[in-house]
Short mmCIF file of C-alpha atoms and ligand atoms in Angstrom, two decimals:
data_model
loop_
_atom_site.label_atom_id
_atom_site.label_comp_id
_atom_site.label_asym_id
_atom_site.label_seq_id
_atom_site.Cartn_x
_atom_site.Cartn_y
_atom_site.Cartn_z
CA UNK A 81 0.00 0.00 0.00
CA UNK A 82 1.42 3.39 -1.05
CA UNK A 83 0.65 6.62 0.79
CA UNK A 84 1.58 10.19 -0.13
CA UNK A 85 1.74 12.95 2.49
CA UNK A 86 1.56 16.72 2.08
CA UNK A 87 1.49 19.37 4.82
CA UNK A 88 3.41 22.61 4.46
CA UNK A 89 3.27 23.83 8.06
CA UNK A 90 4.15 20.57 9.83
CA UNK A 91 7.25 18.73 10.83
CA UNK A 92 6.96 16.25 7.97
CA UNK A 93 9.60 13.82 9.20
CA UNK A 94 7.77 13.40 12.54
CA UNK A 95 4.49 12.75 10.74
CA UNK A 96 6.11 10.22 8.39
CA UNK A 97 7.92 8.43 11.26
CA UNK A 98 4.79 8.13 13.35
CA UNK A 99 2.61 7.18 10.39
CA UNK A 100 5.03 4.43 9.43
CA UNK A 101 4.90 3.06 12.97
CA UNK A 102 1.09 3.06 12.84
CA UNK A 103 0.98 1.58 9.33
CA UNK A 104 4.14 -0.59 9.07
CA UNK A 105 2.85 -2.28 5.92
CA UNK A 106 2.61 1.05 4.05
CA UNK A 107 5.20 2.70 1.79
CA UNK A 108 5.03 6.35 2.84
CA UNK A 109 6.52 9.33 1.06
CA UNK A 110 6.26 13.08 1.17
CA UNK A 111 4.64 14.23 -2.05
CA UNK A 112 6.84 16.58 -4.11
CA UNK A 113 5.82 18.57 -7.19
CA UNK A 114 6.17 16.33 -10.23
CA UNK A 115 5.47 13.13 -8.24
CA UNK A 116 2.90 11.20 -10.29
CA UNK A 117 3.92 7.74 -9.10
CA UNK A 118 1.03 5.54 -7.96
CA UNK A 119 -0.56 6.05 -4.53
CA UNK A 120 -3.48 4.34 -2.78
CA UNK A 121 -4.04 7.03 -0.17
CA UNK A 122 -3.20 10.71 0.28
CA UNK A 123 -2.91 12.41 3.67
CA UNK A 124 -3.01 16.15 3.08
CA UNK A 125 -3.67 19.65 4.31
CA UNK A 126 -4.19 22.36 1.69
CA UNK A 127 -2.81 20.22 -1.11
CA UNK A 128 -2.09 21.78 -4.50
CA UNK A 129 -4.33 20.70 -7.38
CA UNK A 130 -1.38 18.96 -9.03
CA UNK A 131 -1.14 16.40 -6.22
CA UNK A 132 -4.46 14.88 -7.29
CA UNK A 133 -3.86 14.84 -11.05
CA UNK A 134 -3.91 11.48 -12.87
CA UNK A 135 -4.65 9.38 -9.83
CA UNK A 136 -7.55 7.16 -10.84
CA UNK A 137 -6.40 4.53 -8.32
CA UNK A 138 -6.45 6.78 -5.26
CA UNK A 139 -8.88 5.19 -2.77
CA UNK A 140 -9.14 8.00 -0.23
CA UNK A 141 -7.88 11.47 0.58
CA UNK A 142 -7.50 12.08 4.33
CA UNK A 143 -7.84 15.76 5.18
CA UNK A 144 -5.70 16.81 8.15
CA UNK A 145 -8.46 18.96 9.59
CA UNK A 146 -12.18 18.94 10.30
CA UNK A 147 -13.03 21.50 7.62
CA UNK A 148 -12.69 20.40 4.00
CA UNK A 149 -13.59 23.76 2.46
CA UNK A 150 -10.12 24.38 1.02
CA UNK A 151 -10.16 21.12 -0.97
CA UNK A 152 -13.79 21.53 -2.02
CA UNK A 153 -13.16 25.10 -3.10
CA UNK A 154 -10.52 23.90 -5.55
CA UNK A 155 -12.92 21.20 -6.76
CA UNK A 156 -15.71 23.78 -7.19
CA UNK A 157 -13.49 26.13 -9.19
CA UNK A 158 -11.90 23.33 -11.20
CA UNK A 159 -14.30 20.38 -11.30
CA UNK A 160 -12.61 17.02 -11.64
CA UNK A 161 -9.67 17.94 -9.41
CA UNK A 162 -10.50 15.20 -6.93
CA UNK A 163 -9.98 11.69 -8.35
CA UNK A 164 -13.42 10.25 -9.14
CA UNK A 165 -13.12 7.12 -6.99
CA UNK A 166 -11.42 8.64 -3.97
CA UNK A 167 -13.38 9.20 -0.79
CA UNK A 168 -12.68 12.49 0.95
CA UNK A 169 -12.31 11.82 4.67
CA UNK A 170 -12.07 14.50 7.36
CA UNK A 171 -10.79 14.39 10.92
CA UNK A 172 -13.48 13.67 13.49
CA UNK A 173 -12.65 15.24 16.83
CA UNK A 174 -9.11 13.82 17.32
CA UNK A 175 -8.75 16.05 20.38
CA UNK A 176 -10.26 19.13 18.73
CA UNK A 177 -13.57 19.00 20.62
CA UNK A 178 -11.84 19.41 23.99
CA UNK A 179 -9.83 22.37 22.65
CA UNK A 180 -13.01 23.98 21.32
CA UNK A 181 -14.74 23.43 24.66
CA UNK A 182 -11.88 25.19 26.45
CA UNK A 183 -11.84 28.12 24.03
CA UNK A 184 -15.62 28.60 23.91
CA UNK A 185 -16.04 28.23 27.68
CA UNK A 186 -13.32 30.78 28.28
CA UNK A 187 -14.95 33.26 25.88
CA UNK A 188 -18.42 32.85 27.41
CA UNK A 189 -17.17 33.24 30.99
CA UNK A 190 -15.01 36.20 30.02
CA UNK A 191 -17.99 38.02 28.59
CA UNK A 192 -20.51 36.90 31.21
CA UNK A 193 -18.28 38.11 34.07
CA UNK A 194 -17.18 41.13 31.99
CA UNK A 195 -13.47 40.35 32.40
CA UNK A 196 -12.82 41.92 28.97
CA UNK A 197 -14.19 45.21 30.29
CA UNK A 198 -12.12 44.94 33.48
CA UNK A 199 -9.03 44.56 31.25
CA UNK A 200 -9.93 47.87 29.59
CA UNK A 201 -10.61 49.55 32.94
CA UNK A 202 -7.29 48.34 34.31
CA UNK A 203 -5.58 49.84 31.26
CA UNK A 204 -7.06 53.17 32.28
CA UNK A 205 -6.19 52.66 35.97
CA UNK A 206 -9.86 52.70 36.93
CA UNK A 207 -11.34 50.88 39.96
CA UNK A 208 -14.95 50.40 38.94
CA UNK A 209 -17.51 47.68 39.65
CA UNK A 210 -19.64 46.61 36.69
CA UNK A 211 -23.07 45.05 37.01
CA UNK A 212 -22.60 41.37 36.08
CA UNK A 213 -24.75 39.78 33.40
CA UNK A 214 -27.55 37.60 34.71
CA UNK A 215 -26.74 33.98 34.01
CA UNK A 216 -30.42 33.14 33.33
CA UNK A 217 -30.61 35.58 30.43
CA UNK A 218 -27.09 35.04 29.12
CA UNK A 219 -28.30 32.76 26.33
CA UNK A 220 -25.59 31.14 24.23
CA UNK A 221 -26.40 30.00 20.70
CA UNK A 222 -24.14 27.45 19.03
CA UNK A 223 -24.26 27.45 15.23
CA UNK A 224 -23.49 23.90 14.08
CA UNK A 225 -24.20 20.85 16.20
CA UNK A 226 -21.71 18.46 14.67
CA UNK A 227 -18.75 16.75 16.28
CA UNK A 228 -17.40 20.01 17.75
CA UNK A 229 -20.58 22.08 18.26
CA UNK A 230 -22.31 19.31 20.21
CA UNK A 231 -19.47 19.05 22.71
CA UNK A 232 -19.32 22.83 23.08
CA UNK A 233 -23.08 23.04 23.65
CA UNK A 234 -22.92 20.25 26.28
CA UNK A 235 -20.05 21.93 28.10
CA UNK A 236 -21.85 25.28 28.15
CA UNK A 237 -24.95 23.61 29.55
CA UNK A 238 -22.77 22.46 32.45
CA UNK A 239 -21.97 26.15 33.11
CA UNK A 240 -25.72 26.57 33.71
CA UNK A 241 -26.27 29.22 31.06
CA UNK A 242 -29.22 28.75 28.69
CA UNK A 243 -27.90 26.98 25.59
CA UNK A 244 -29.40 26.75 22.11
CA UNK A 245 -28.05 24.95 19.08
CA UNK A 246 -28.69 25.19 15.36
CA UNK A 247 -28.09 22.53 12.72
CA UNK A 248 -29.42 21.42 9.37
CA UNK A 249 -31.16 18.28 10.60
CA UNK A 250 -33.03 17.95 13.88
CA UNK A 251 -31.07 16.97 17.01
CA UNK A 252 -31.80 16.06 20.59
CA UNK A 253 -29.14 17.07 23.09
CA UNK A 254 -30.01 17.02 26.77
CA UNK A 255 -30.04 20.51 28.24
CA UNK A 256 -29.83 22.20 24.83
CA UNK A 257 -32.74 23.84 23.03
CA UNK A 258 -32.30 22.74 19.43
CA UNK A 259 -33.39 24.38 16.20
CA UNK A 260 -33.01 23.02 12.67
CA UNK A 261 -33.15 24.37 9.16
CA UNK A 262 -33.60 27.80 7.66
CA UNK A 263 -37.22 28.06 8.82
CA UNK A 264 -36.09 28.01 12.47
CA UNK A 265 -33.05 30.27 12.09
CA UNK A 266 -34.76 33.46 13.28
CA UNK A 267 -36.28 31.73 16.31
CA UNK A 268 -32.83 30.36 17.18
CA UNK A 269 -31.24 33.82 17.00
CA UNK A 270 -33.96 35.68 18.87
CA UNK A 271 -32.53 36.91 22.17
CA UNK A 272 -29.18 35.11 21.88
CA UNK A 273 -26.49 36.95 23.87
CA UNK A 274 -23.42 34.99 22.72
CA UNK A 275 -23.31 33.52 19.24
CA UNK A 276 -20.67 30.84 18.73
CA UNK A 277 -20.01 29.70 15.19
CA UNK A 278 -19.00 26.10 14.52
CA UNK A 279 -20.52 25.60 11.08
CA UNK A 280 -18.61 24.22 8.12
CA UNK A 281 -17.88 26.70 5.35
CA UNK A 282 -20.17 25.81 2.43
CA UNK A 283 -22.00 27.89 -0.19
CA UNK A 284 -25.03 27.82 2.17
CA UNK A 285 -23.17 29.13 5.21
CA UNK A 286 -20.83 31.67 3.61
CA UNK A 287 -21.48 35.15 5.01
CA UNK A 288 -24.02 33.85 7.55
CA UNK A 289 -22.56 36.17 10.22
CA UNK A 290 -23.91 39.36 8.71
CA UNK A 291 -25.91 42.46 9.64
CA UNK A 292 -29.29 40.69 9.30
CA UNK A 293 -28.16 37.93 11.64
CA UNK A 294 -26.67 40.41 14.13
CA UNK A 295 -29.88 42.47 14.19
CA UNK A 296 -31.82 39.44 15.44
CA UNK A 297 -29.57 38.81 18.45
CA UNK A 298 -30.06 40.47 21.84
CA UNK A 299 -28.81 44.06 21.97
CA UNK A 300 -25.13 44.16 22.95
CA UNK A 301 -24.54 40.53 21.95
CA UNK A 302 -21.15 38.85 21.68
CA UNK A 303 -19.79 36.98 18.67
CA UNK A 304 -17.31 34.10 18.85
CA UNK A 305 -16.22 32.85 15.42
CA UNK A 306 -14.31 29.58 15.60
CA UNK A 307 -15.10 28.10 12.21
CA UNK A 308 -14.01 30.04 9.11
CA UNK A 309 -13.40 33.69 8.21
CA UNK A 310 -15.67 33.30 5.18
CA UNK A 311 -18.67 32.97 7.51
CA UNK A 312 -18.26 36.58 8.61
CA UNK A 313 -18.99 39.79 6.73
CA UNK A 314 -16.20 41.85 8.28
CA UNK A 315 -17.70 45.27 7.45
CA UNK A 316 -21.04 44.25 9.01
CA UNK A 317 -19.29 43.30 12.24
CA UNK A 318 -17.44 46.62 12.37
CA UNK A 319 -20.73 48.49 11.88
CA UNK A 320 -22.54 46.36 14.47
CA UNK A 321 -19.72 47.03 16.98
CA UNK A 322 -19.94 50.73 16.27
CA UNK A 323 -23.71 50.78 16.81
CA UNK A 324 -23.50 48.66 19.97
CA UNK A 325 -25.67 45.88 18.53
CA UNK A 326 -22.59 43.68 19.01
CA UNK A 327 -20.70 44.51 22.21
CA UNK A 328 -17.54 42.54 21.49
CA UNK A 329 -16.20 39.74 19.32
CA UNK A 330 -13.65 36.98 19.64
CA UNK A 331 -12.31 35.90 16.26
CA UNK A 332 -10.04 32.92 15.64
CA UNK A 333 -10.46 32.71 11.86
CA UNK A 334 -10.26 35.24 9.04
CA UNK A 335 -10.86 35.64 5.31
CA UNK A 336 -7.12 35.88 4.75
CA UNK A 337 -4.71 34.29 7.21
CA UNK A 338 -2.48 35.62 8.64
CA UNK A 339 -4.74 38.63 9.17
CA UNK A 340 -3.27 41.62 7.29
CA UNK A 341 -1.40 44.10 9.49
CA UNK A 342 -3.66 46.93 8.30
CA UNK A 343 -6.98 45.14 8.93
CA UNK A 344 -9.26 47.31 11.11
CA UNK A 345 -9.94 44.38 13.48
CA UNK A 346 -6.45 44.88 14.96
CA UNK A 347 -7.38 48.42 15.98
CA UNK A 348 -10.91 47.70 17.24
CA UNK A 349 -10.60 47.55 21.04
CA UNK A 350 -13.42 45.08 21.66
CA UNK A 351 -12.26 42.59 19.06
CA UNK A 352 -10.10 39.77 20.41
CA UNK A 353 -7.94 38.05 17.81
CA UNK A 354 -6.29 34.64 18.00
CA UNK A 355 -4.33 33.10 15.08
CA UNK A 356 -6.52 30.10 14.14
CA UNK A 357 -5.66 28.09 17.23
CA UNK A 358 -9.05 27.32 18.76
CA UNK A 359 -8.58 23.64 17.88
CA UNK A 360 -5.36 22.46 16.38
CA UNK A 361 -4.72 19.18 14.58
CA UNK A 362 -3.03 16.91 17.10
CA UNK A 363 -0.57 14.59 15.40
CA UNK A 364 -0.81 11.53 17.61
CA UNK A 365 -4.62 11.47 17.79
CA UNK A 366 -4.97 12.16 14.06
CA UNK A 367 -2.56 9.37 13.11
CA UNK A 368 -4.40 6.85 15.29
CA UNK A 369 -7.70 7.76 13.58
CA UNK A 370 -6.31 7.81 10.03
CA UNK A 371 -4.39 4.53 10.47
CA UNK A 372 -7.50 2.85 11.85
CA UNK A 373 -9.55 4.08 8.88
CA UNK A 374 -6.95 3.04 6.30
CA UNK A 375 -6.94 -0.47 7.77
CA UNK A 376 -10.76 -0.57 7.80
CA UNK A 377 -10.91 0.50 4.14
CA UNK A 378 -8.32 -2.15 3.24
CA UNK A 379 -10.55 -4.74 4.90
CA UNK A 380 -13.51 -3.41 2.92
CA UNK A 381 -15.26 -2.11 6.04
CA UNK A 382 -17.24 1.15 6.25
CA UNK A 383 -15.76 4.20 7.97
CA UNK A 384 -17.26 7.43 9.28
CA UNK A 385 -16.14 10.95 8.41
CA UNK A 386 -16.61 10.61 4.65
CA UNK A 387 -17.48 14.01 3.24
CA UNK A 388 -20.70 14.37 1.28
CA UNK A 389 -19.42 16.36 -1.71
CA UNK A 390 -22.89 17.68 -2.55
CA UNK A 391 -23.54 18.97 0.98
CA UNK A 392 -19.98 20.30 1.22
CA UNK A 393 -19.10 18.88 4.65
P1 NAP B 529 -19.43 18.63 11.50
O1 NAP B 529 -19.36 17.51 12.46
O2 NAP B 529 -19.54 18.33 10.05
O3 NAP B 529 -20.67 19.55 11.95
C1 NAP B 529 -21.19 20.53 11.14
C2 NAP B 529 -22.51 21.01 11.75
O4 NAP B 529 -22.97 22.14 11.01
C3 NAP B 529 -23.60 19.96 11.68
O5 NAP B 529 -24.37 19.97 12.84
C4 NAP B 529 -24.44 20.41 10.47
O6 NAP B 529 -25.82 20.05 10.55
C5 NAP B 529 -24.32 21.90 10.61
N1 NAP B 529 -24.60 22.57 9.33
C6 NAP B 529 -23.95 22.45 8.15
N2 NAP B 529 -24.52 23.22 7.21
C7 NAP B 529 -25.57 23.84 7.80
C8 NAP B 529 -26.54 24.75 7.35
N3 NAP B 529 -26.59 25.19 6.10
N4 NAP B 529 -27.48 25.17 8.24
C9 NAP B 529 -27.47 24.72 9.52
N5 NAP B 529 -26.55 23.85 10.01
C10 NAP B 529 -25.62 23.42 9.16
O7 NAP B 529 -18.17 19.59 11.68
P2 NAP B 529 -17.22 19.77 12.94
O8 NAP B 529 -16.22 18.68 13.01
O9 NAP B 529 -18.07 20.03 14.13
O10 NAP B 529 -16.44 21.12 12.52
C11 NAP B 529 -17.13 22.31 12.24
C12 NAP B 529 -16.21 23.33 11.60
O11 NAP B 529 -15.32 23.86 12.57
C13 NAP B 529 -15.27 22.80 10.52
O12 NAP B 529 -15.94 22.68 9.28
C14 NAP B 529 -14.19 23.84 10.49
O13 NAP B 529 -14.49 24.84 9.55
C15 NAP B 529 -14.22 24.44 11.88
N6 NAP B 529 -12.98 24.16 12.64
C16 NAP B 529 -12.20 25.21 13.01
C17 NAP B 529 -11.06 24.97 13.74
C18 NAP B 529 -10.20 26.09 14.23
O14 NAP B 529 -9.13 25.87 14.78
N7 NAP B 529 -10.63 27.32 14.11
C19 NAP B 529 -10.70 23.66 14.07
C20 NAP B 529 -11.51 22.62 13.66
C21 NAP B 529 -12.66 22.89 12.95
P3 NAP B 529 -26.25 18.50 10.49
O15 NAP B 529 -25.75 17.90 11.77
O16 NAP B 529 -27.72 18.56 10.45
O17 NAP B 529 -25.60 17.92 9.28
C1 GLV B 530 -9.07 23.62 11.25
O1 GLV B 530 -9.39 24.72 10.99
C2 GLV B 530 -9.80 22.45 10.86
O2 GLV B 530 -10.71 22.55 10.04
O3 GLV B 530 -9.49 21.37 11.40
#
């Protein structure tokens, strides 16, 4: 079995060493431009189009992340990029859910207890007590109730804040008020104080964090975007912050990464920026999952995490 690997930001030799220990029967190599030699599987993050060319025998492409939008975007712009018989397989959790729980919980508590405002007051040397938000009306809405959103919603329920969740198909999650489909979107948003985005980036969800959405939230709501920059209309957020409809935002993802030095978000005091770290791909956990799935496919057994190309996630 032959496997090609491509990841520009990683320590490739560590990945290859650990993958070869997990899959001793495999011949592993780092893909290089011009490499058209046969391969059964590809393990990639942000692979160039060329990697996929002339590979009718490729059985599966393992995406080293939960979101497959980068690969599907190439396929959308240049149909036929992905080999016709290859399954596209994404990471499922592999330690990302716990990281998202930590990040989202921190953001909700920071806003509920107004620690972000105390940071600003401290900067001005001011000793001032602020009236805390009431937990009972500090409703958190989680957009996307998949592998990551479900765990985040459950964890927030344990904080005893009201939690709502929104997905495409109906869900039942104990302690979480669930809403599904476009028809229930407005009801989901109505009165939400913290909106956390964990949707995949698809044509249906692009730009979903926009002025119309913000207007339906509670006045002075908070936005936490953990999914993709393309979900957010940046100008609409800046206007909503200016008007006070949105009180503050925590952003981990951006249209262009790294975020340009001259982007106004850097200079907007109530915008918190992190460099796409809310849930990182953990090597050990990812290799265990991918190796297990490769072996299952070799045995002809079904696996989970196969992307529905039509749906886009
Ligand atoms: P997932 O398991 O595929 O869950 C996606 C959820 O979104 C599902 O509940 C799905 O509904 C819902 N959804 C999709 N399209 C929708 C639509 N049009 N309307 C309403 N709901 C919709 O994905 P995941 O593993 O939780 O990951 C979510 C996203 O997080 C990834 O796609 C990625 O972009 C992002 N992410 C970011 C980081 C980071 O570090 N910033 C790290 C990992 C992941 P159904 O359940 O009904 O299908
Ligand atoms: C990271 O952004 C991922 O999609 O896993």
